[in-house]
Amino acid sequence: MRILALSGSLRQESFNTHLLRALPSVAPDGMTFDIFDGLGDIPLYNQDLDVAEAPEPVRRWRTAIREADGLVIATPEYNGSIPGVVKNAIDWASRPMPSAALLGKSAVVMVATPGRNLGRNCLADLSRVLHECHAYVVAGPNLIVNEASDRLQDVKDDATGAVTTTFADPFLRRLAAAQLTALAAAVEHDAGRYAAGTVRALFAAPR
């Protein structure tokens, strides 16, 4: 099961990118992750550019979503809501509606933040936006990693030099595992067909 993972921060040492790197350690057997690295290349949404040959970064983003079995978005909260780059990427992936990459895609949203008591507004807004795009969003309890510098730890393998990220907090580790298990079940049971059913029926009906 291939999961596309998107970090909502462009910062090189983003806590949300670190969060995505910790997910393989708690994922169900057979689940693999591809971290999308082209968020900053996606242009601002412009319907004049949304033609058969859309900009290459947009085509790559849409293709990555379509080819994945499910989607994980880990994002910071900016000014009480979704970062602009994340909303912009979702706007591109929601068009054209009858064949949108997000249509019927099962997804999980999560947040990592250096502060305390942040992230709930962002998670609520992002879940709502994905729902409006007719994706299937796995329900909570939501994974919010506050004080992320203390709760996500990089571990270096002395033999190989490879660095992996792990959850220092046992509860967050269990919560992340539960979210990914729920995502796997949603993918296996094609839960996204319920989210996309009305749109597909609408466009399939005679006009």
PDB file of N, CA, C and O in Angstrom, residues 72-115:
ATOM      1  N   VAL A  72      -1.412  11.304   3.245  1.00  0.00           N
ATOM      2  CA  VAL A  72      -1.180  11.854   4.582  1.00  0.00           C
ATOM      3  C   VAL A  72      -0.656  13.270   4.423  1.00  0.00           C
ATOM      4  O   VAL A  72       0.310  13.491   3.681  1.00  0.00           O
ATOM      5  N   ILE A  73      -1.289  14.215   5.100  1.00  0.00           N
ATOM      6  CA  ILE A  73      -0.809  15.599   5.100  1.00  0.00           C
ATOM      7  C   ILE A  73      -0.463  15.975   6.534  1.00  0.00           C
ATOM      8  O   ILE A  73      -1.326  15.925   7.426  1.00  0.00           O
ATOM      9  N   ALA A  74       0.792  16.330   6.756  1.00  0.00           N
ATOM     10  CA  ALA A  74       1.243  16.839   8.054  1.00  0.00           C
ATOM     11  C   ALA A  74       1.590  18.307   7.861  1.00  0.00           C
ATOM     12  O   ALA A  74       2.415  18.642   7.007  1.00  0.00           O
ATOM     13  N   THR A  75       0.970  19.179   8.627  1.00  0.00           N
ATOM     14  CA  THR A  75       1.116  20.610   8.348  1.00  0.00           C
ATOM     15  C   THR A  75       1.198  21.429   9.620  1.00  0.00           C
ATOM     16  O   THR A  75       0.587  21.079  10.635  1.00  0.00           O
ATOM     17  N   PRO A  76       1.931  22.535   9.594  1.00  0.00           N
ATOM     18  CA  PRO A  76       1.873  23.488  10.702  1.00  0.00           C
ATOM     19  C   PRO A  76       0.573  24.277  10.648  1.00  0.00           C
ATOM     20  O   PRO A  76      -0.162  24.218   9.655  1.00  0.00           O
ATOM     21  N   GLU A  77       0.285  24.990  11.717  1.00  0.00           N
ATOM     22  CA  GLU A  77      -0.848  25.910  11.752  1.00  0.00           C
ATOM     23  C   GLU A  77      -0.303  27.326  11.626  1.00  0.00           C
ATOM     24  O   GLU A  77       0.516  27.753  12.433  1.00  0.00           O
ATOM     25  N   TYR A  78      -0.758  28.053  10.604  1.00  0.00           N
ATOM     26  CA  TYR A  78      -0.339  29.443  10.400  1.00  0.00           C
ATOM     27  C   TYR A  78      -1.518  30.372  10.669  1.00  0.00           C
ATOM     28  O   TYR A  78      -2.567  30.245  10.024  1.00  0.00           O
ATOM     29  N   ASN A  79      -1.344  31.268  11.610  1.00  0.00           N
ATOM     30  CA  ASN A  79      -2.386  32.260  11.896  1.00  0.00           C
ATOM     31  C   ASN A  79      -3.752  31.616  12.108  1.00  0.00           C
ATOM     32  O   ASN A  79      -4.778  32.106  11.646  1.00  0.00           O
ATOM     33  N   GLY A  80      -3.742  30.479  12.796  1.00  0.00           N
ATOM     34  CA  GLY A  80      -4.979  29.821  13.165  1.00  0.00           C
ATOM     35  C   GLY A  80      -5.625  29.017  12.070  1.00  0.00           C
ATOM     36  O   GLY A  80      -6.786  28.602  12.215  1.00  0.00           O
ATOM     37  N   SER A  81      -4.904  28.731  10.972  1.00  0.00           N
ATOM     38  CA  SER A  81      -5.527  27.977   9.886  1.00  0.00           C
ATOM     39  C   SER A  81      -4.461  27.282   9.039  1.00  0.00           C
ATOM     40  O   SER A  81      -3.349  27.044   9.503  1.00  0.00           O
ATOM     41  N   ILE A  82      -4.843  26.980   7.783  1.00  0.00           N
ATOM     42  CA  ILE A  82      -3.984  26.204   6.883  1.00  0.00           C
ATOM     43  C   ILE A  82      -2.944  27.111   6.227  1.00  0.00           C
ATOM     44  O   ILE A  82      -3.283  28.216   5.791  1.00  0.00           O
ATOM     45  N   PRO A  83      -1.701  26.684   6.103  1.00  0.00           N
ATOM     46  CA  PRO A  83      -0.729  27.458   5.330  1.00  0.00           C
ATOM     47  C   PRO A  83      -1.203  27.642   3.894  1.00  0.00           C
ATOM     48  O   PRO A  83      -1.818  26.753   3.291  1.00  0.00           O
ATOM     49  N   GLY A  84      -0.892  28.792   3.317  1.00  0.00           N
ATOM     50  CA  GLY A  84      -1.332  29.091   1.966  1.00  0.00           C
ATOM     51  C   GLY A  84      -0.849  28.089   0.935  1.00  0.00           C
ATOM     52  O   GLY A  84      -1.584  27.750  -0.006  1.00  0.00           O
ATOM     53  N   VAL A  85       0.376  27.579   1.092  1.00  0.00           N
ATOM     54  CA  VAL A  85       0.901  26.644   0.102  1.00  0.00           C
ATOM     55  C   VAL A  85       0.104  25.345   0.091  1.00  0.00           C
ATOM     56  O   VAL A  85      -0.053  24.705  -0.958  1.00  0.00           O
ATOM     57  N   VAL A  86      -0.401  24.943   1.260  1.00  0.00           N
ATOM     58  CA  VAL A  86      -1.192  23.713   1.335  1.00  0.00           C
ATOM     59  C   VAL A  86      -2.547  23.917   0.660  1.00  0.00           C
ATOM     60  O   VAL A  86      -2.998  23.090  -0.141  1.00  0.00           O
ATOM     61  N   LYS A  87      -3.210  25.026   0.990  1.00  0.00           N
ATOM     62  CA  LYS A  87      -4.509  25.302   0.371  1.00  0.00           C
ATOM     63  C   LYS A  87      -4.373  25.413  -1.150  1.00  0.00           C
ATOM     64  O   LYS A  87      -5.225  24.910  -1.901  1.00  0.00           O
ATOM     65  N   ASN A  88      -3.307  26.046  -1.607  1.00  0.00           N
ATOM     66  CA  ASN A  88      -3.085  26.184  -3.043  1.00  0.00           C
ATOM     67  C   ASN A  88      -2.918  24.819  -3.712  1.00  0.00           C
ATOM     68  O   ASN A  88      -3.494  24.560  -4.777  1.00  0.00           O
ATOM     69  N   ALA A  89      -2.142  23.942  -3.092  1.00  0.00           N
ATOM     70  CA  ALA A  89      -1.944  22.599  -3.652  1.00  0.00           C
ATOM     71  C   ALA A  89      -3.260  21.834  -3.704  1.00  0.00           C
ATOM     72  O   ALA A  89      -3.546  21.123  -4.687  1.00  0.00           O
ATOM     73  N   ILE A  90      -4.079  21.982  -2.671  1.00  0.00           N
ATOM     74  CA  ILE A  90      -5.382  21.312  -2.657  1.00  0.00           C
ATOM     75  C   ILE A  90      -6.280  21.868  -3.759  1.00  0.00           C
ATOM     76  O   ILE A  90      -7.006  21.122  -4.423  1.00  0.00           O
ATOM     77  N   ASP A  91      -6.242  23.187  -3.966  1.00  0.00           N
ATOM     78  CA  ASP A  91      -7.047  23.782  -5.028  1.00  0.00           C
ATOM     79  C   ASP A  91      -6.709  23.152  -6.382  1.00  0.00           C
ATOM     80  O   ASP A  91      -7.602  22.830  -7.171  1.00  0.00           O
ATOM     81  N   TRP A  92      -5.427  22.989  -6.679  1.00  0.00           N
ATOM     82  CA  TRP A  92      -5.031  22.369  -7.936  1.00  0.00           C
ATOM     83  C   TRP A  92      -5.497  20.921  -8.008  1.00  0.00           C
ATOM     84  O   TRP A  92      -5.938  20.448  -9.068  1.00  0.00           O
ATOM     85  N   ALA A  93      -5.405  20.202  -6.897  1.00  0.00           N
ATOM     86  CA  ALA A  93      -5.753  18.777  -6.892  1.00  0.00           C
ATOM     87  C   ALA A  93      -7.252  18.534  -6.896  1.00  0.00           C
ATOM     88  O   ALA A  93      -7.692  17.395  -7.055  1.00  0.00           O
ATOM     89  N   SER A  94      -8.039  19.599  -6.720  1.00  0.00           N
ATOM     90  CA  SER A  94      -9.493  19.461  -6.706  1.00  0.00           C
ATOM     91  C   SER A  94     -10.124  19.723  -8.071  1.00  0.00           C
ATOM     92  O   SER A  94     -11.343  19.633  -8.204  1.00  0.00           O
ATOM     93  N   ARG A  95      -9.305  20.021  -9.067  1.00  0.00           N
ATOM     94  CA  ARG A  95      -9.792  20.347 -10.395  1.00  0.00           C
ATOM     95  C   ARG A  95      -9.146  19.431 -11.435  1.00  0.00           C
ATOM     96  O   ARG A  95      -8.014  18.993 -11.218  1.00  0.00           O
ATOM     97  N   PRO A  96      -9.833  19.158 -12.563  1.00  0.00           N
ATOM     98  CA  PRO A  96     -11.262  19.418 -12.796  1.00  0.00           C
ATOM     99  C   PRO A  96     -12.106  18.443 -11.994  1.00  0.00           C
ATOM    100  O   PRO A  96     -11.734  17.277 -11.842  1.00  0.00           O
ATOM    101  N   MET A  97     -13.254  18.890 -11.499  1.00  0.00           N
ATOM    102  CA  MET A  97     -14.009  18.115 -10.520  1.00  0.00           C
ATOM    103  C   MET A  97     -14.337  16.683 -10.947  1.00  0.00           C
ATOM    104  O   MET A  97     -14.175  15.749 -10.158  1.00  0.00           O
ATOM    105  N   PRO A  98     -14.799  16.433 -12.176  1.00  0.00           N
ATOM    106  CA  PRO A  98     -15.185  15.058 -12.513  1.00  0.00           C
ATOM    107  C   PRO A  98     -14.037  14.057 -12.445  1.00  0.00           C
ATOM    108  O   PRO A  98     -14.260  12.861 -12.259  1.00  0.00           O
ATOM    109  N   SER A  99     -12.804  14.545 -12.595  1.00  0.00           N
ATOM    110  CA  SER A  99     -11.645  13.636 -12.593  1.00  0.00           C
ATOM    111  C   SER A  99     -10.542  14.126 -11.658  1.00  0.00           C
ATOM    112  O   SER A  99      -9.367  13.823 -11.867  1.00  0.00           O
ATOM    113  N   ALA A 100     -10.924  14.865 -10.632  1.00  0.00           N
ATOM    114  CA  ALA A 100      -9.936  15.451  -9.719  1.00  0.00           C
ATOM    115  C   ALA A 100      -9.126  14.366  -9.017  1.00  0.00           C
ATOM    116  O   ALA A 100      -9.646  13.302  -8.665  1.00  0.00           O
ATOM    117  N   ALA A 101      -7.852  14.652  -8.804  1.00  0.00           N
ATOM    118  CA  ALA A 101      -6.974  13.680  -8.144  1.00  0.00           C
ATOM    119  C   ALA A 101      -7.447  13.355  -6.734  1.00  0.00           C
ATOM    120  O   ALA A 101      -7.274  12.229  -6.254  1.00  0.00           O
ATOM    121  N   LEU A 102      -8.038  14.323  -6.048  1.00  0.00           N
ATOM    122  CA  LEU A 102      -8.479  14.116  -4.668  1.00  0.00           C
ATOM    123  C   LEU A 102      -9.823  13.405  -4.572  1.00  0.00           C
ATOM    124  O   LEU A 102     -10.200  12.953  -3.485  1.00  0.00           O
ATOM    125  N   LEU A 103     -10.533  13.288  -5.656  1.00  0.00           N
ATOM    126  CA  LEU A 103     -11.871  12.725  -5.637  1.00  0.00           C
ATOM    127  C   LEU A 103     -11.839  11.275  -5.152  1.00  0.00           C
ATOM    128  O   LEU A 103     -11.240  10.408  -5.781  1.00  0.00           O
ATOM    129  N   GLY A 104     -12.451  11.015  -3.993  1.00  0.00           N
ATOM    130  CA  GLY A 104     -12.510   9.670  -3.453  1.00  0.00           C
ATOM    131  C   GLY A 104     -11.229   9.168  -2.805  1.00  0.00           C
ATOM    132  O   GLY A 104     -11.140   7.988  -2.449  1.00  0.00           O
ATOM    133  N   LYS A 105     -10.250  10.042  -2.618  1.00  0.00           N
ATOM    134  CA  LYS A 105      -8.975   9.620  -2.021  1.00  0.00           C
ATOM    135  C   LYS A 105      -9.101   9.576  -0.500  1.00  0.00           C
ATOM    136  O   LYS A 105      -9.599  10.503   0.118  1.00  0.00           O
ATOM    137  N   SER A 106      -8.655   8.499   0.110  1.00  0.00           N
ATOM    138  CA  SER A 106      -8.653   8.399   1.571  1.00  0.00           C
ATOM    139  C   SER A 106      -7.442   9.132   2.128  1.00  0.00           C
ATOM    140  O   SER A 106      -6.328   9.009   1.588  1.00  0.00           O
ATOM    141  N   ALA A 107      -7.657   9.913   3.202  1.00  0.00           N
ATOM    142  CA  ALA A 107      -6.597  10.797   3.697  1.00  0.00           C
ATOM    143  C   ALA A 107      -6.604  10.876   5.222  1.00  0.00           C
ATOM    144  O   ALA A 107      -7.639  10.696   5.869  1.00  0.00           O
ATOM    145  N   VAL A 108      -5.439  11.173   5.759  1.00  0.00           N
ATOM    146  CA  VAL A 108      -5.249  11.472   7.177  1.00  0.00           C
ATOM    147  C   VAL A 108      -4.554  12.822   7.274  1.00  0.00           C
ATOM    148  O   VAL A 108      -3.637  13.108   6.490  1.00  0.00           O
ATOM    149  N   VAL A 109      -4.981  13.642   8.219  1.00  0.00           N
ATOM    150  CA  VAL A 109      -4.314  14.919   8.457  1.00  0.00           C
ATOM    151  C   VAL A 109      -3.739  14.936   9.865  1.00  0.00           C
ATOM    152  O   VAL A 109      -4.298  14.338  10.785  1.00  0.00           O
ATOM    153  N   MET A 110      -2.604  15.604  10.022  1.00  0.00           N
ATOM    154  CA  MET A 110      -1.933  15.682  11.325  1.00  0.00           C
ATOM    155  C   MET A 110      -1.108  16.956  11.391  1.00  0.00           C
ATOM    156  O   MET A 110      -0.852  17.600  10.364  1.00  0.00           O
ATOM    157  N   VAL A 111      -0.688  17.313  12.603  1.00  0.00           N
ATOM    158  CA  VAL A 111       0.021  18.575  12.821  1.00  0.00           C
ATOM    159  C   VAL A 111       1.208  18.345  13.746  1.00  0.00           C
ATOM    160  O   VAL A 111       1.113  17.594  14.730  1.00  0.00           O
ATOM    161  N   ALA A 112       2.319  19.005  13.443  1.00  0.00           N
ATOM    162  CA  ALA A 112       3.443  19.109  14.372  1.00  0.00           C
ATOM    163  C   ALA A 112       3.755  20.583  14.568  1.00  0.00           C
ATOM    164  O   ALA A 112       3.808  21.348  13.604  1.00  0.00           O
ATOM    165  N   THR A 113       3.941  20.996  15.805  1.00  0.00           N
ATOM    166  CA  THR A 113       4.169  22.404  16.109  1.00  0.00           C
ATOM    167  C   THR A 113       5.153  22.536  17.261  1.00  0.00           C
ATOM    168  O   THR A 113       5.165  21.696  18.169  1.00  0.00           O
ATOM    169  N   PRO A 114       5.989  23.578  17.262  1.00  0.00           N
ATOM    170  CA  PRO A 114       6.918  23.763  18.375  1.00  0.00           C
ATOM    171  C   PRO A 114       6.238  24.284  19.631  1.00  0.00           C
ATOM    172  O   PRO A 114       6.810  24.219  20.719  1.00  0.00           O
ATOM    173  N   GLY A 115       5.036  24.830  19.506  1.00  0.00           N
ATOM    174  CA  GLY A 115       4.350  25.434  20.643  1.00  0.00           C
ATOM    175  C   GLY A 115       3.423  24.482  21.367  1.00  0.00           C
ATOM    176  O   GLY A 115       3.452  23.260  21.161  1.00  0.00           O
TER     177      GLY A 115
END
